[in-house]
Tab-separated table of C-alpha atoms and ligand atoms in Angstrom:
chain	number	residue	atom	x	y	z
A	1	UNK	CA	-44.946	-133.520	-37.232
A	2	UNK	CA	-45.449	-136.918	-38.868
A	3	UNK	CA	-45.910	-137.329	-42.655
A	4	UNK	CA	-49.615	-137.965	-42.092
A	5	UNK	CA	-49.899	-134.561	-40.462
A	6	UNK	CA	-48.422	-132.653	-43.413
A	7	UNK	CA	-50.652	-129.553	-43.544
A	8	UNK	CA	-49.283	-127.696	-46.575
A	9	UNK	CA	-50.949	-127.364	-49.979
A	10	UNK	CA	-49.101	-129.060	-52.852
A	11	UNK	CA	-48.707	-125.896	-54.953
A	12	UNK	CA	-46.589	-123.096	-53.504
A	13	UNK	CA	-46.138	-119.680	-55.112
A	14	UNK	CA	-42.431	-118.773	-55.330
A	15	UNK	CA	-41.473	-115.396	-53.789
A	16	UNK	CA	-45.177	-114.513	-53.613
A	17	UNK	CA	-46.190	-114.557	-57.271
A	18	UNK	CA	-43.107	-115.677	-59.145
A	19	UNK	CA	-42.222	-113.046	-61.720
A	20	UNK	CA	-45.632	-111.426	-62.200
A	21	UNK	CA	-45.135	-108.881	-59.423
A	22	UNK	CA	-42.077	-107.621	-57.536
A	23	UNK	CA	-40.795	-110.704	-55.724
A	24	UNK	CA	-41.070	-110.971	-51.947
A	25	UNK	CA	-43.434	-107.998	-51.551
A	26	UNK	CA	-46.969	-107.935	-50.207
A	27	UNK	CA	-48.119	-107.009	-53.735
A	28	UNK	CA	-46.706	-110.319	-54.968
A	29	UNK	CA	-48.560	-112.232	-52.269
A	30	UNK	CA	-51.803	-110.475	-53.190
A	31	UNK	CA	-51.333	-111.400	-56.834
A	32	UNK	CA	-50.478	-115.000	-55.992
A	33	UNK	CA	-53.637	-115.155	-53.873
A	34	UNK	CA	-55.707	-113.758	-56.758
A	35	UNK	CA	-54.392	-116.631	-58.872
A	36	UNK	CA	-55.800	-119.059	-56.297
A	37	UNK	CA	-52.634	-119.876	-54.358
A	38	UNK	CA	-52.993	-120.758	-50.687
A	39	UNK	CA	-49.322	-121.409	-49.953
A	40	UNK	CA	-46.321	-119.167	-50.527
A	41	UNK	CA	-42.544	-119.221	-50.344
A	42	UNK	CA	-40.477	-116.146	-49.462
A	43	UNK	CA	-36.855	-115.317	-48.657
A	44	UNK	CA	-35.983	-113.569	-45.397
A	45	UNK	CA	-32.924	-112.018	-43.793
A	46	UNK	CA	-32.001	-109.555	-41.018
A	47	UNK	CA	-31.603	-105.799	-41.172
A	48	UNK	CA	-28.704	-104.242	-39.248
A	49	UNK	CA	-31.042	-103.844	-36.269
A	50	UNK	CA	-32.310	-107.434	-36.547
A	51	UNK	CA	-35.713	-106.890	-38.139
A	52	UNK	CA	-36.756	-109.911	-40.185
A	53	UNK	CA	-37.693	-108.783	-43.687
A	54	UNK	CA	-38.115	-110.206	-47.178
A	55	UNK	CA	-35.260	-110.029	-49.701
A	56	UNK	CA	-33.633	-112.637	-51.901
A	57	UNK	CA	-30.201	-111.188	-52.655
A	58	UNK	CA	-27.449	-110.044	-50.286
A	59	UNK	CA	-27.578	-106.641	-51.963
A	60	UNK	CA	-30.378	-104.213	-52.724
A	61	UNK	CA	-29.301	-103.608	-56.330
A	62	UNK	CA	-31.555	-105.959	-58.294
A	63	UNK	CA	-34.871	-105.542	-56.496
A	64	UNK	CA	-34.892	-101.986	-55.122
A	65	UNK	CA	-33.819	-98.555	-56.351
A	66	UNK	CA	-30.968	-98.579	-53.798
A	67	UNK	CA	-27.663	-100.400	-53.913
A	68	UNK	CA	-25.158	-102.124	-51.663
A	69	UNK	CA	-25.472	-104.691	-48.897
A	70	UNK	CA	-28.863	-104.929	-47.225
A	71	UNK	CA	-27.342	-106.103	-43.932
A	72	UNK	CA	-25.718	-102.727	-43.160
A	73	UNK	CA	-29.015	-100.798	-43.186
A	74	UNK	CA	-31.500	-100.380	-40.368
A	75	UNK	CA	-35.140	-101.319	-40.947
A	76	UNK	CA	-36.152	-97.661	-40.659
A	77	UNK	CA	-34.105	-97.029	-43.843
A	78	UNK	CA	-34.980	-100.257	-45.638
A	79	UNK	CA	-38.702	-99.760	-45.114
A	80	UNK	CA	-38.527	-96.483	-47.071
A	81	UNK	CA	-37.083	-98.054	-50.238
A	82	UNK	CA	-38.976	-98.657	-53.470
A	83	UNK	CA	-38.983	-102.420	-53.993
A	84	UNK	CA	-41.519	-102.382	-56.835
A	85	UNK	CA	-40.485	-99.824	-59.430
A	86	UNK	CA	-37.688	-102.064	-60.795
A	87	UNK	CA	-40.354	-104.558	-61.838
A	88	UNK	CA	-42.831	-102.287	-63.602
A	89	UNK	CA	-44.433	-98.883	-63.246
A	90	UNK	CA	-47.623	-100.341	-61.825
A	91	UNK	CA	-45.718	-101.416	-58.719
A	92	UNK	CA	-43.610	-98.278	-58.213
A	93	UNK	CA	-43.374	-97.399	-54.532
A	94	UNK	CA	-44.155	-100.892	-53.269
A	95	UNK	CA	-42.134	-101.237	-50.045
A	96	UNK	CA	-39.998	-104.090	-48.784
A	97	UNK	CA	-42.103	-106.319	-46.546
A	98	UNK	CA	-41.403	-107.257	-42.945
A	99	UNK	CA	-42.084	-110.846	-41.941
A	100	UNK	CA	-44.676	-109.443	-39.538
A	101	UNK	CA	-46.644	-107.863	-42.421
A	102	UNK	CA	-46.551	-111.098	-44.431
A	103	UNK	CA	-47.582	-113.107	-41.369
A	104	UNK	CA	-50.600	-110.841	-40.861
A	105	UNK	CA	-51.662	-111.337	-44.491
A	106	UNK	CA	-51.189	-115.115	-44.381
A	107	UNK	CA	-52.880	-115.603	-41.026
A	108	UNK	CA	-55.879	-113.446	-41.903
A	109	UNK	CA	-56.389	-115.462	-45.095
A	110	UNK	CA	-55.366	-118.852	-43.667
A	111	UNK	CA	-52.534	-119.145	-46.162
A	112	UNK	CA	-49.543	-121.389	-45.482
A	113	UNK	CA	-46.016	-119.996	-45.595
A	114	UNK	CA	-42.620	-121.488	-46.357
A	115	UNK	CA	-40.045	-119.081	-44.938
A	116	UNK	CA	-36.681	-119.550	-46.627
A	117	UNK	CA	-33.911	-118.296	-44.337
A	118	UNK	CA	-31.491	-116.485	-46.645
A	119	UNK	CA	-28.777	-115.199	-44.302
A	120	UNK	CA	-26.419	-112.391	-45.167
A	121	UNK	CA	-22.884	-113.844	-45.296
A	122	UNK	CA	-21.485	-114.482	-41.827
A	123	UNK	CA	-24.866	-114.261	-40.094
A	124	UNK	CA	-26.080	-117.799	-40.861
A	125	UNK	CA	-26.745	-119.131	-37.386
A	126	UNK	CA	-27.940	-115.862	-35.898
A	127	UNK	CA	-30.388	-115.354	-38.763
A	128	UNK	CA	-31.841	-118.836	-38.329
A	129	UNK	CA	-32.258	-118.301	-34.621
A	130	UNK	CA	-33.884	-114.874	-34.883
A	131	UNK	CA	-36.171	-115.834	-37.767
A	132	UNK	CA	-37.391	-118.902	-35.896
A	133	UNK	CA	-38.038	-116.909	-32.709
A	134	UNK	CA	-39.911	-114.210	-34.602
A	135	UNK	CA	-41.951	-116.783	-36.548
A	136	UNK	CA	-42.832	-118.647	-33.349
A	137	UNK	CA	-44.106	-115.388	-31.874
A	138	UNK	CA	-46.076	-114.374	-34.966
A	139	UNK	CA	-47.680	-117.809	-35.402
A	140	UNK	CA	-48.234	-118.500	-31.678
A	141	UNK	CA	-51.374	-120.558	-31.119
A	142	UNK	CA	-51.939	-121.253	-34.834
A	143	UNK	CA	-52.629	-124.794	-36.004
A	144	UNK	CA	-50.451	-124.569	-39.127
A	145	UNK	CA	-46.925	-123.348	-38.434
A	146	UNK	CA	-44.704	-121.902	-41.141
A	147	UNK	CA	-42.169	-124.275	-42.685
A	148	UNK	CA	-38.624	-122.948	-42.197
A	149	UNK	CA	-36.160	-123.891	-44.934
A	150	UNK	CA	-32.593	-123.000	-45.839
A	151	UNK	CA	-29.674	-124.008	-48.030
A	152	UNK	CA	-27.483	-123.228	-44.999
A	153	UNK	CA	-27.413	-126.038	-42.412
A	154	UNK	CA	-26.080	-123.525	-39.836
A	155	UNK	CA	-29.241	-121.455	-40.286
A	156	UNK	CA	-31.391	-124.509	-39.664
A	157	UNK	CA	-29.292	-125.296	-36.587
A	158	UNK	CA	-30.000	-121.735	-35.435
A	159	UNK	CA	-33.715	-122.230	-36.149
A	160	UNK	CA	-33.661	-125.425	-34.099
A	161	UNK	CA	-32.216	-123.618	-31.106
A	162	UNK	CA	-34.487	-120.583	-31.590
A	163	UNK	CA	-37.792	-122.450	-31.892
A	164	UNK	CA	-37.356	-126.213	-32.018
A	165	UNK	CA	-41.070	-126.873	-32.529
A	166	UNK	CA	-41.241	-125.115	-35.916
A	167	UNK	CA	-40.856	-127.560	-38.818
A	168	UNK	CA	-37.596	-127.394	-40.792
A	169	UNK	CA	-36.541	-128.393	-44.307
A	170	UNK	CA	-33.098	-128.517	-45.893
A	171	UNK	CA	-32.838	-126.943	-49.348
A	172	UNK	CA	-30.579	-128.769	-51.786
A	173	UNK	CA	-29.226	-127.607	-55.095
A	174	UNK	CA	-26.933	-130.639	-55.276
A	175	UNK	CA	-26.876	-133.861	-53.311
A	176	UNK	CA	-23.665	-132.958	-51.472
A	177	UNK	CA	-21.805	-135.526	-49.374
A	178	UNK	CA	-23.490	-135.961	-46.017
A	179	UNK	CA	-26.775	-134.164	-46.866
A	180	UNK	CA	-28.937	-136.997	-45.582
A	181	UNK	CA	-27.157	-137.159	-42.233
A	182	UNK	CA	-27.551	-133.374	-41.915
A	183	UNK	CA	-31.277	-133.643	-42.590
A	184	UNK	CA	-31.551	-136.180	-39.807
A	185	UNK	CA	-29.334	-134.273	-37.367
A	186	UNK	CA	-31.387	-131.107	-37.944
A	187	UNK	CA	-34.596	-133.111	-37.386
A	188	UNK	CA	-36.039	-131.869	-40.656
A	189	UNK	CA	-39.524	-132.886	-41.765
A	190	UNK	CA	-38.795	-132.322	-45.459
A	191	UNK	CA	-36.231	-131.787	-48.174
A	192	UNK	CA	-36.806	-129.053	-50.759
A	193	UNK	CA	-34.602	-129.819	-53.751
A	194	UNK	CA	-33.910	-128.527	-57.217
A	195	UNK	CA	-36.455	-130.391	-59.374
A	196	UNK	CA	-33.642	-131.769	-61.536
A	197	UNK	CA	-32.371	-133.869	-58.621
A	198	UNK	CA	-35.517	-135.945	-58.240
A	199	UNK	CA	-35.928	-139.496	-59.407
A	200	UNK	CA	-37.998	-142.339	-58.016
A	201	UNK	CA	-35.178	-143.566	-55.794
A	202	UNK	CA	-34.743	-140.187	-54.091
A	203	UNK	CA	-38.466	-139.753	-53.450
A	204	UNK	CA	-38.687	-143.284	-52.075
A	205	UNK	CA	-35.665	-142.756	-49.845
A	206	UNK	CA	-37.171	-139.580	-48.390
A	207	UNK	CA	-40.617	-141.054	-47.908
A	208	UNK	CA	-39.208	-144.241	-46.379
A	209	UNK	CA	-37.453	-142.036	-43.808
A	210	UNK	CA	-40.637	-140.157	-42.972
A	211	UNK	CA	-39.584	-137.042	-44.898
A	212	UNK	CA	-41.633	-135.026	-47.369
A	213	UNK	CA	-40.226	-134.222	-50.814
A	214	UNK	CA	-40.666	-130.761	-52.337
A	215	UNK	CA	-39.196	-129.324	-55.543
A	216	UNK	CA	-38.259	-125.851	-56.743
A	217	UNK	CA	-38.694	-124.065	-59.149
A	218	UNK	CA	-41.151	-125.932	-61.359
A	219	UNK	CA	-42.341	-123.801	-64.252
A	220	UNK	CA	-43.348	-126.135	-67.059
A	221	UNK	CA	-46.176	-128.598	-67.389
A	222	UNK	CA	-44.096	-131.598	-68.419
A	223	UNK	CA	-41.768	-131.275	-65.434
A	224	UNK	CA	-44.728	-130.776	-63.083
A	225	UNK	CA	-46.487	-133.899	-64.370
A	226	UNK	CA	-43.392	-136.022	-64.084
A	227	UNK	CA	-42.715	-134.819	-60.504
A	228	UNK	CA	-46.310	-135.414	-59.456
A	229	UNK	CA	-45.998	-138.888	-60.984
A	230	UNK	CA	-43.006	-139.508	-58.727
A	231	UNK	CA	-45.150	-138.587	-55.706
A	232	UNK	CA	-43.735	-135.173	-54.835
A	233	UNK	CA	-45.473	-133.511	-51.885
A	234	UNK	CA	-44.942	-129.910	-52.926
A	235	UNK	CA	-44.050	-127.911	-56.025
A	236	UNK	CA	-42.758	-124.360	-55.755
A	237	UNK	CA	-43.522	-122.384	-58.911
A	238	UNK	CA	-43.160	-118.992	-60.562
A	239	UNK	CA	-45.894	-119.859	-63.063
A	240	UNK	CA	-48.830	-118.846	-60.870
A	241	UNK	CA	-50.804	-117.683	-63.890
A	242	UNK	CA	-50.438	-121.027	-65.704
A	243	UNK	CA	-50.644	-123.623	-62.912
A	244	UNK	CA	-53.917	-123.479	-61.058
A	245	UNK	CA	-53.647	-125.008	-57.594
B	1	G3P	O1	-37.124	-122.136	-51.553
B	1	G3P	C1	-37.006	-122.585	-52.848
B	1	G3P	C2	-36.303	-121.590	-53.748
B	1	G3P	O2	-36.776	-120.316	-53.453
B	1	G3P	C3	-34.805	-121.642	-53.573
B	1	G3P	O3	-34.123	-120.846	-54.471
B	1	G3P	O4	-32.847	-118.822	-55.046
B	1	G3P	O5	-35.277	-118.922	-55.510
B	1	G3P	O6	-34.463	-118.705	-53.194
B	1	G3P	P1	-34.185	-119.253	-54.541
B	2	MG	MG1	-36.305	-118.800	-52.040
């Protein structure tokens, strides 16, 4: 993919609909879509039996009514959990979403997806590899592939071996030593960085190297304007009710 071929909308709804609905559920995607969003970010990991499903944390405590590590449960158990009631009564009973269910929703509506690979500890490479394989299968024959991103370079290495053709992006919360070389070695098409890291020099460096520059998580107008002024290619936001794409 060359920069000229970048197919993703500039505004991307974080975890489906930010904080307005239970994050990383189909209900959140539906709400984000109602707000006019055509591109979404979500976090994925593996169940014990290697189903790819949406969850941000290592544990189930914050976003379901269960507790403990998600990685030790089979999908048959995970799919029965309430992943909505913690948010508000209106969403009680909302289930965890499989990547397959989210893919069906996005493909039917022609929405773009940024899949953040969020491996359970110790499963970094395997998660990248399995997520990429599953995504390649789900999006087979589609013109716009999902963008695979991760803070974990090992997960992106796994994604590269699982489905090399799917575009990759390194997530950065700091500009750690050697990040740029990693981006190149992993043949990334983009960097998705904490919005606080961006200045003109960083955007120019990325663009000059043929990379796209995306920022997370951009929730106020002033920050959004300044990033757009710098030429950012994508903004990931929770504020889907305030920023209209
Ligand atoms: O992918 C961008 C953003 O989601 C990274 O941070 O913790 O919200 O997954 P986090
Ligand atoms: Mg994320």
